[in-house]
PDB file of C-alpha atoms in Angstrom:
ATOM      1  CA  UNK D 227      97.242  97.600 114.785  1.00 39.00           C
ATOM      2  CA  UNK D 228      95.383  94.309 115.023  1.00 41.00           C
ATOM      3  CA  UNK D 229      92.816  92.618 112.816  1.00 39.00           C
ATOM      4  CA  UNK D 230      90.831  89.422 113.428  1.00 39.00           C
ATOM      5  CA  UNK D 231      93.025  86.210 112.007  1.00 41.00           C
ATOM      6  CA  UNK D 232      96.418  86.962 111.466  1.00 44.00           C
ATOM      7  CA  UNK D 233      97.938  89.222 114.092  1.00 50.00           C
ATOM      8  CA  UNK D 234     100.111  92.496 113.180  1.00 59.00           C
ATOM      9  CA  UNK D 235     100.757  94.370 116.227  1.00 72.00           C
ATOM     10  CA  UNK D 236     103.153  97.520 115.499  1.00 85.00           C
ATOM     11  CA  UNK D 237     104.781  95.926 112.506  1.00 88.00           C
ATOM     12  CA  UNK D 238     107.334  98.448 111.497  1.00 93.00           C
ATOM     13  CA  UNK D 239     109.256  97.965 114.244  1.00 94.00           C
ATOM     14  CA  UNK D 240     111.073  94.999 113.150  1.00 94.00           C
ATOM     15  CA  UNK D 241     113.930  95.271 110.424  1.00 95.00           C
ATOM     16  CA  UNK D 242     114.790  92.035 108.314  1.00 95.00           C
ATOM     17  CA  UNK D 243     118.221  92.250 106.926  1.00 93.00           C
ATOM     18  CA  UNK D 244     119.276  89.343 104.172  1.00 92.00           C
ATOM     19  CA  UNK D 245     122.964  89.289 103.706  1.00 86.00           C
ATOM     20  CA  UNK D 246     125.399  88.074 100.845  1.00 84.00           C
ATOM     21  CA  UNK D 247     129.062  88.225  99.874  1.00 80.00           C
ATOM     22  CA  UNK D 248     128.119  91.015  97.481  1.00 83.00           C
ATOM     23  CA  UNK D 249     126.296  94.715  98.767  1.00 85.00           C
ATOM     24  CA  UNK D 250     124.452  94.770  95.700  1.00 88.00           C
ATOM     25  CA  UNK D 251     123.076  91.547  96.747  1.00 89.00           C
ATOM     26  CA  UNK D 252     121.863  92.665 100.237  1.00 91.00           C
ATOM     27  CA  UNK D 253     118.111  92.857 100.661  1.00 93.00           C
ATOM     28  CA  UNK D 254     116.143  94.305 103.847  1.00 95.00           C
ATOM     29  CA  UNK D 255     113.236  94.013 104.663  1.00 95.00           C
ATOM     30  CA  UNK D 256     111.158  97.135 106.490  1.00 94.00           C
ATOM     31  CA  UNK D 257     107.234  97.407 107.232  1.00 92.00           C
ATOM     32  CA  UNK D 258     105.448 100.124 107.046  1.00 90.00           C
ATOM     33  CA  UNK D 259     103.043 101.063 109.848  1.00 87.00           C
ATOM     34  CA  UNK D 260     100.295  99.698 108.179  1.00 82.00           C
ATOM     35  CA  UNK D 261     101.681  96.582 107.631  1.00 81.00           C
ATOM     36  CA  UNK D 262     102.479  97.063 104.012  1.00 86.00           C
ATOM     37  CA  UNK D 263     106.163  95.714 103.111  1.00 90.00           C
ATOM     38  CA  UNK D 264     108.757  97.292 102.069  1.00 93.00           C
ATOM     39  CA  UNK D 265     112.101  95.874  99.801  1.00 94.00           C
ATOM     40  CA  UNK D 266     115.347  97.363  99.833  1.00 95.00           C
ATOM     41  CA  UNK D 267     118.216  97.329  97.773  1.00 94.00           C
ATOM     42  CA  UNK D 268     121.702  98.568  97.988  1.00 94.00           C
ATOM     43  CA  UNK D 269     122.311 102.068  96.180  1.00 94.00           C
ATOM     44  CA  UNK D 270     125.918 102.382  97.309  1.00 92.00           C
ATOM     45  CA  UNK D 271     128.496 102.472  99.237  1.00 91.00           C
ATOM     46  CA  UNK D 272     129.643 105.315 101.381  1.00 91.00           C
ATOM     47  CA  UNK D 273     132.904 106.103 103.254  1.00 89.00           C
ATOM     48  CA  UNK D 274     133.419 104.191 106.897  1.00 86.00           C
ATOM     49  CA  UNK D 275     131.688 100.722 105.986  1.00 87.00           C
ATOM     50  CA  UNK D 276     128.425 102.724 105.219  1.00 94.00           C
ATOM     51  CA  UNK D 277     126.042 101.556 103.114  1.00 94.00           C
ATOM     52  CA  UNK D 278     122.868 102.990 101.749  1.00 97.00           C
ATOM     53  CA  UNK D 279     119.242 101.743 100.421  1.00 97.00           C
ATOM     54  CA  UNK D 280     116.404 102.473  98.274  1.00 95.00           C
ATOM     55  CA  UNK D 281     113.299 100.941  97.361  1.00 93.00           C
ATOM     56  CA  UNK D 282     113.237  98.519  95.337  1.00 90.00           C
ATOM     57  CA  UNK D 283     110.974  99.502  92.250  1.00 78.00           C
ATOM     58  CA  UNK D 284     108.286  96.929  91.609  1.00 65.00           C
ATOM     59  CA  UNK D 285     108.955  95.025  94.869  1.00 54.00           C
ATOM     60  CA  UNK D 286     107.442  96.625  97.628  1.00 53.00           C
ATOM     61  CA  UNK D 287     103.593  97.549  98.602  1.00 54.00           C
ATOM     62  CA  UNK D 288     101.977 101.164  98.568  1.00 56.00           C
ATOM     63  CA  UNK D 289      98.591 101.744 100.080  1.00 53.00           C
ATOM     64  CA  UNK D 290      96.567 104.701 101.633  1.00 51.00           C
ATOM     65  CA  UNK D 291      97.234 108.423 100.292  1.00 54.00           C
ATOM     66  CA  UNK D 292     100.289 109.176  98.264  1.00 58.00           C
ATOM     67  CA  UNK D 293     102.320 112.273  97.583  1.00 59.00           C
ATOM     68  CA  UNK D 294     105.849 113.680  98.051  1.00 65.00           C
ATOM     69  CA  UNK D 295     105.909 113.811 101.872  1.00 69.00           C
ATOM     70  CA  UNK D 296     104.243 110.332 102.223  1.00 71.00           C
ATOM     71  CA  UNK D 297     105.326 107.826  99.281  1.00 79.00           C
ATOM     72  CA  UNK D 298     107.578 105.132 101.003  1.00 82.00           C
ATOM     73  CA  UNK D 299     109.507 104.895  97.479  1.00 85.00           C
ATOM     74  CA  UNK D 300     111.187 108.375  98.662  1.00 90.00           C
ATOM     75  CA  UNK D 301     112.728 106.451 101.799  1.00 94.00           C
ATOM     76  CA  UNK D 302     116.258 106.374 101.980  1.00 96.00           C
ATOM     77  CA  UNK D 303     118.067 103.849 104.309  1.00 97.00           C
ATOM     78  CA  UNK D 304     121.477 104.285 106.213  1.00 97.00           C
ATOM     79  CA  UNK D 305     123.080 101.229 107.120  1.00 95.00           C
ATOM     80  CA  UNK D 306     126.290 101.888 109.520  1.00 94.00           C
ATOM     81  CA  UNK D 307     127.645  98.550 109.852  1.00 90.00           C
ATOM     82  CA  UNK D 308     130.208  98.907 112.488  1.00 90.00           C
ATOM     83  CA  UNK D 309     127.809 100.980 115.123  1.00 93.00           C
ATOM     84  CA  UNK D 310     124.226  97.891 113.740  1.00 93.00           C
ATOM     85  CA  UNK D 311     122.028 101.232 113.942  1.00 96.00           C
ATOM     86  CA  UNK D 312     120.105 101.755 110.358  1.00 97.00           C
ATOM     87  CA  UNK D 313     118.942 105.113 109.746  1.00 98.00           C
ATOM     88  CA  UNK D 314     115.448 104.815 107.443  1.00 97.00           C
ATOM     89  CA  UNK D 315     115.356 108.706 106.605  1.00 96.00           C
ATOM     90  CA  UNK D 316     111.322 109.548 105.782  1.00 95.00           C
ATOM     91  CA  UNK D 317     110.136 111.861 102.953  1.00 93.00           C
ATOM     92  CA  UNK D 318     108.283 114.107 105.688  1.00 92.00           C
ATOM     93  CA  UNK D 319     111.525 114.725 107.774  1.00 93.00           C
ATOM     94  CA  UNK D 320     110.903 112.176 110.104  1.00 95.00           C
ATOM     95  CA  UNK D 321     113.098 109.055 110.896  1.00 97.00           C
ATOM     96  CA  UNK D 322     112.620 105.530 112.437  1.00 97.00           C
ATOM     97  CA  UNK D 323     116.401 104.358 114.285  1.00 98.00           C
ATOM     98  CA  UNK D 324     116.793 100.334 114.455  1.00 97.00           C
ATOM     99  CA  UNK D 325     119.516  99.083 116.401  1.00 96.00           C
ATOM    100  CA  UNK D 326     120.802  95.332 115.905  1.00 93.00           C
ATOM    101  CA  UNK D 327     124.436  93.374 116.041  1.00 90.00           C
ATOM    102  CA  UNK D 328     127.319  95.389 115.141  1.00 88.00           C
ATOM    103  CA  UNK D 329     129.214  94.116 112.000  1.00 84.00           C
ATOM    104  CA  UNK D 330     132.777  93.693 110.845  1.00 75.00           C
ATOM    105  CA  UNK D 331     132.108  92.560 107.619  1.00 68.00           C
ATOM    106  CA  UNK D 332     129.199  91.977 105.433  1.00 65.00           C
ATOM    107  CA  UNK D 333     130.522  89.467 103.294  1.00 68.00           C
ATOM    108  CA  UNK D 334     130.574  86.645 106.833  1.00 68.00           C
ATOM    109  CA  UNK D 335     128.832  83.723 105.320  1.00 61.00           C
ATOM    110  CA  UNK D 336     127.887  82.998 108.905  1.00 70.00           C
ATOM    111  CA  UNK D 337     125.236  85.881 108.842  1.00 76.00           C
ATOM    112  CA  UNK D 338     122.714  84.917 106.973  1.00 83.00           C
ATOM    113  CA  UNK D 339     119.427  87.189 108.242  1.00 89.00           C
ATOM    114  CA  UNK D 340     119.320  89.177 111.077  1.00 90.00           C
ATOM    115  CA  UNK D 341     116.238  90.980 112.854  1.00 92.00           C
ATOM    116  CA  UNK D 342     116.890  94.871 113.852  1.00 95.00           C
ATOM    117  CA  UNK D 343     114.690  96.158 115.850  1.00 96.00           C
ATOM    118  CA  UNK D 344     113.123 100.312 116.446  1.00 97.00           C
ATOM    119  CA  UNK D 345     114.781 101.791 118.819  1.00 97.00           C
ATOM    120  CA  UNK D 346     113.279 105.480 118.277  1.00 96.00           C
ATOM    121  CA  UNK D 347     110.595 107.428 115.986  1.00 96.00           C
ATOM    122  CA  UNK D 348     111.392 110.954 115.304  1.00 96.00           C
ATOM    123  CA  UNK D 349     108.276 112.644 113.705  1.00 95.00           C
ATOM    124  CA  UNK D 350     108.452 116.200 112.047  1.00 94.00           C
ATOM    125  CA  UNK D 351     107.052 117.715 114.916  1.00 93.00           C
ATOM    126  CA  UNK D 352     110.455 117.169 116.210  1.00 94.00           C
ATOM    127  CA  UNK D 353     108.357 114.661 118.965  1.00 96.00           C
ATOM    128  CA  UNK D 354     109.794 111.548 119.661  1.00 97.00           C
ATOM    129  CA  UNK D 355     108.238 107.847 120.140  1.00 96.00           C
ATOM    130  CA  UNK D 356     110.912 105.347 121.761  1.00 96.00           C
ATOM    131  CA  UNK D 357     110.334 101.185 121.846  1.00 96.00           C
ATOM    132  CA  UNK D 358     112.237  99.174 125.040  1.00 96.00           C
ATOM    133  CA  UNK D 359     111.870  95.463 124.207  1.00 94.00           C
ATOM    134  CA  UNK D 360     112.309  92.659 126.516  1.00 91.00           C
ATOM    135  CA  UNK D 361     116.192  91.676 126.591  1.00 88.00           C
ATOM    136  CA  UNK D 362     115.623  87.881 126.388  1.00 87.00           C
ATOM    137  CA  UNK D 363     112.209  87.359 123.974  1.00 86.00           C
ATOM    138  CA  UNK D 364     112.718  90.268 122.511  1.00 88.00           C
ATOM    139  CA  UNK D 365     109.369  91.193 122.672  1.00 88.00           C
ATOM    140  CA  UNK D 366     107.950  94.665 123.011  1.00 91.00           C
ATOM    141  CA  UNK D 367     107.466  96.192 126.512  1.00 94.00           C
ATOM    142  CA  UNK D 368     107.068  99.416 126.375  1.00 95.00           C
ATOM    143  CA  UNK D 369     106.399 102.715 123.850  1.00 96.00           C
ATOM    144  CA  UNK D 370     107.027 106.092 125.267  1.00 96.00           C
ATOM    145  CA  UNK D 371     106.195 109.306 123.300  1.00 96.00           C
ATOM    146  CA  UNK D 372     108.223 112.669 124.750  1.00 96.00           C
ATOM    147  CA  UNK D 373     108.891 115.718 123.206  1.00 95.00           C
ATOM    148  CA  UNK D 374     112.155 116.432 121.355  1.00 93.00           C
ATOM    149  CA  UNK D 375     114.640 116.624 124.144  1.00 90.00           C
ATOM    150  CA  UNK D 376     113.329 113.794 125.461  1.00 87.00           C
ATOM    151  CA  UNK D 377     112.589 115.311 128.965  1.00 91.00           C
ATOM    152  CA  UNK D 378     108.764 114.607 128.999  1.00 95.00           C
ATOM    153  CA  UNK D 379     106.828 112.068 128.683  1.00 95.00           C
ATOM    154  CA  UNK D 380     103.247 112.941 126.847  1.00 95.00           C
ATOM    155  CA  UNK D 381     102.218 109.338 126.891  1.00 96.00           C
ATOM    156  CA  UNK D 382     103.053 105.395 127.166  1.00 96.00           C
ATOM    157  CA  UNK D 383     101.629 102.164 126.508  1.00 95.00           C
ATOM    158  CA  UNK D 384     103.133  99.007 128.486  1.00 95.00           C
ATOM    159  CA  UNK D 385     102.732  95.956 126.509  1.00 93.00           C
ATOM    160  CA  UNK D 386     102.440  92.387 128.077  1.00 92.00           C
ATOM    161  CA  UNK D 387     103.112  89.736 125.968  1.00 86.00           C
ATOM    162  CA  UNK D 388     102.103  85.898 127.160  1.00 82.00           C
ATOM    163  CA  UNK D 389     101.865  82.280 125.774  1.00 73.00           C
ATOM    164  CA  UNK D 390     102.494  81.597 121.631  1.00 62.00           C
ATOM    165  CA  UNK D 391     103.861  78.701 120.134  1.00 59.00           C
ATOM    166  CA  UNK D 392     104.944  75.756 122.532  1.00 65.00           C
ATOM    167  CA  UNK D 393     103.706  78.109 125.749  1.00 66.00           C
ATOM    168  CA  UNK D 394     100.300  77.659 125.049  1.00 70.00           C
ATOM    169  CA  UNK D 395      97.301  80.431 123.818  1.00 75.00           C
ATOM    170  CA  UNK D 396      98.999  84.009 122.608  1.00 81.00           C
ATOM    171  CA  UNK D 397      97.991  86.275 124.927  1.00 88.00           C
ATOM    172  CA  UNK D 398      98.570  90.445 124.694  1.00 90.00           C
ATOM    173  CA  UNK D 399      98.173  93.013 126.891  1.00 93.00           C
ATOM    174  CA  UNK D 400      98.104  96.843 126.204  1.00 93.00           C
ATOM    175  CA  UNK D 401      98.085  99.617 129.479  1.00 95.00           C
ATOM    176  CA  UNK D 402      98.135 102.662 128.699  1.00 94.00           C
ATOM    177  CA  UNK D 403      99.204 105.718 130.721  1.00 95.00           C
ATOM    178  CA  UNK D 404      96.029 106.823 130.988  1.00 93.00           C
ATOM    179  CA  UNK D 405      94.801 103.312 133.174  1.00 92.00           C
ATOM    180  CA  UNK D 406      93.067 102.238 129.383  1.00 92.00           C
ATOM    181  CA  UNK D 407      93.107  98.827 128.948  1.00 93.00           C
ATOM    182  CA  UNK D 408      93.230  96.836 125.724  1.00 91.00           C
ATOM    183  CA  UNK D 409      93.731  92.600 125.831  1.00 93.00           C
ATOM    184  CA  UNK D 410      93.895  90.622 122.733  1.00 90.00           C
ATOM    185  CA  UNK D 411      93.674  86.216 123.466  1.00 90.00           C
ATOM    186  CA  UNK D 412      94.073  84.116 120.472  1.00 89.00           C
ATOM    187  CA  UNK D 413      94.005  80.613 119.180  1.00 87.00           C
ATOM    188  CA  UNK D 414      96.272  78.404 116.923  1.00 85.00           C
ATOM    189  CA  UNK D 415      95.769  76.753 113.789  1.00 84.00           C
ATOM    190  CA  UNK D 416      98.440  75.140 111.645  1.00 82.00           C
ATOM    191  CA  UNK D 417     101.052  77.381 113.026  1.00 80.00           C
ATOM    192  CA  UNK D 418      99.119  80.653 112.712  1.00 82.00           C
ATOM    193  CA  UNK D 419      97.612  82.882 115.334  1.00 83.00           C
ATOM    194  CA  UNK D 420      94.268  84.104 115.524  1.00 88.00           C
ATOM    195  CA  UNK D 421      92.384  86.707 117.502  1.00 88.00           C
ATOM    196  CA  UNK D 422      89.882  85.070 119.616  1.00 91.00           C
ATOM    197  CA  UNK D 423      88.644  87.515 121.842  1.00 92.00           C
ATOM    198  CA  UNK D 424      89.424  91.136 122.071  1.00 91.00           C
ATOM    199  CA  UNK D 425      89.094  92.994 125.793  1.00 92.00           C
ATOM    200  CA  UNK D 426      88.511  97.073 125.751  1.00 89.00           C
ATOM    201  CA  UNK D 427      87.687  98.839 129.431  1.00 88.00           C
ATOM    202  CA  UNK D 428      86.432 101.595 126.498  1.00 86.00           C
ATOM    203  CA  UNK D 429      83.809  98.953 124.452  1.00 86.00           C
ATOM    204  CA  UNK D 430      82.247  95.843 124.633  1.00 89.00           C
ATOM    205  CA  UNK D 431      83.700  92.621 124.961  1.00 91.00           C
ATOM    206  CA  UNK D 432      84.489  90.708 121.383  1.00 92.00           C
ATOM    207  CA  UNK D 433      84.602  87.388 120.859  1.00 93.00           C
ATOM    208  CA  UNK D 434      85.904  86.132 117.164  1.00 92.00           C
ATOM    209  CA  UNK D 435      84.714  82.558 116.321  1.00 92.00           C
ATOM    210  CA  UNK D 436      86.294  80.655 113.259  1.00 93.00           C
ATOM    211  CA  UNK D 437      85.161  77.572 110.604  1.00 92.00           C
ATOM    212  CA  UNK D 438      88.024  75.608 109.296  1.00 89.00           C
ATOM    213  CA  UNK D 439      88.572  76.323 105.112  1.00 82.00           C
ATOM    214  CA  UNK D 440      90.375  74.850 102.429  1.00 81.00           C
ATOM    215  CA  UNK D 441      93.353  73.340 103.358  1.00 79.00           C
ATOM    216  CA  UNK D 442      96.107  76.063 103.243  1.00 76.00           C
ATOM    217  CA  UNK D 443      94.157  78.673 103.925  1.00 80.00           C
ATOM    218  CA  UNK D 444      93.822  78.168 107.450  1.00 84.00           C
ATOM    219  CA  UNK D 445      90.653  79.505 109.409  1.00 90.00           C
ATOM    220  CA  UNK D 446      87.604  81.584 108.159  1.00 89.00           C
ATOM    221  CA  UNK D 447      86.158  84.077 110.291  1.00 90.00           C
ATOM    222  CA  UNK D 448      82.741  82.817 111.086  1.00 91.00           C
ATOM    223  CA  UNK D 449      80.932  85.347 113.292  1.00 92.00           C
ATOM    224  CA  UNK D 450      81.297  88.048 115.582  1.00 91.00           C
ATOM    225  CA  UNK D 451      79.688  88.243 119.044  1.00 92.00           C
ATOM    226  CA  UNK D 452      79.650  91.783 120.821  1.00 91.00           C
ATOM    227  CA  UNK D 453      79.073  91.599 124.625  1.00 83.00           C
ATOM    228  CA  UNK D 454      77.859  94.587 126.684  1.00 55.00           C
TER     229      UNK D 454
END
C-alpha cells in the first residue's frame, strides 16, 4: 500500500485515458494493485460507441505469481463512451468499474487525458469492494467491502487526506471499522513526497529519516527509528 519515499496508496484506482483523433491511437493507462502499470491499446470497435482494450504486448509490467487466472495480459477493457464507465474484465472473473466524464466523441481535440476513477471491485467470490471519493479533490474517502447484493457491510476504511503540494506537509489518515488506526506524515523534496513518519495503534511508532543524493534522484533513505 505504502512504502518509505515515494507514496502509492491504492494505486489501481485511478484510470489514465490518452485520447487522439484515431481509436487505434488511444492509450490508457491502468495500475495494478501492486503498483505495477499497465498499457492499453485499442482492439476494436464495438456497436453503440463501444470500444474495447488489450494489453499492450511489451509495454506494461508483470510481477508476483503468474498463471491463467492472474496474468494482467488476459485483461480485457470495455470502454462505453457515452455512459464514461470502463469495464476492466479480470482473468479470475472479477471486475474493477471506473466511472469518469461521459463522451460524445473521441476524436474532440479538446480532450486530451482524462483521470477515471474506481467506482466498484467485484471479486469472484461474488463480494464487492466500493471507493466514494471526495467530490471536489477528488481524493479517496472511503472503501466499503459488502457482500454481493450489496446489503452488508463486512468492513470499511475511512481515509483522511490533508496538506500536499502548496497546503503544506502530506498528511494521511486510515480508520478502520474496527477503531484501527493507521497515519502516514510526509515531507517534500523537489516535488516528490516522502514518508516521514508512519503511526499504527497495532505497532510502534516509525520515523523515516532521509540524506539528500545525486541530483535527480531525490532523497535516500537514511535510517529507520522504531519507537515503543
Amino acid at each position: 500500500m505504502a512504502r518509505p519515499g515515494r507514496l502509492e496508496f491504492f494505486p489501481h484506482t485511478n484510470m489514465l485515458i490518452e485520447f487522439s483523433e484515431r481509436h487505434k491511437e488511444i492509450r490508457i493507462y491502468v495500475p495494478e494493485p501492486g503498483g505495477n502499470m499497465v498499457s492499453y491499446t485499442c482492439s476494436h470497435q464495438g456497436p453503440n460507441h463501444v470500444l474495447f482494450f488489450t494489453p499492450t504486448r511489451g509495454h506494461s509490467q508483470i510481477a508476483g505469481n503468474i498463471g491463467r487466472r492472474t496474468n494482467s495480459q488476459h485483461n480485457v477493457l470495455r470502454f462505453e463512451l457515452e455512459t464514461g464507465v470502463a469495464t476492466l474484465l479480470l482473468p479470475n472473473g472479477g471486475h474493477r468499474t471506473y466511472l469518469g466524464p461521459r463522451l460524445i466523441d473521441y476524436r474532440d481535440k479538446g480532450l486530451g487525458k482524462l483521470f477515471y476513477l474506481l467506482e466498484a471491485e467485484k471479486f469472484p467470490s461474488g463480494h464487492i469492494q466500493s471507493y466514494t471519493y471526495d467530490q471536489k479533490t477528488k481524493h479517496l474517502r472511503k472503501i466499503e467491502s459488502t457482500n454481493p447484493s450489496g446489503n452488508k457491510v463486512y468492513a470499511s476504511i475511512d481515509v483522511s487526506v490533508g496538506g500536499g503540494g502548496q497546503d503544506g506537509p502530506l498528511g494521511i489518515e486510515l480508520t478502520t471499522s474496527d477503531m484501527k488506526k493507521l497515519s502516514y506524515r510526509a515531507i517534500r523534496h523537489e516535488n516528490r513526497e516522502y514518508i516521514e513518519a508512519l503511526t499504527n495503534s497495532c505497532r510502534p511508532h516509525e520515523t523515516y529519516r532521509f540524506v539528500t543524493g545525486r541530483k535527480g534522484i531525490g532523497l535516500r533513505l537514511a535510517s529507520i527509528d522504531v519507537a515503543g
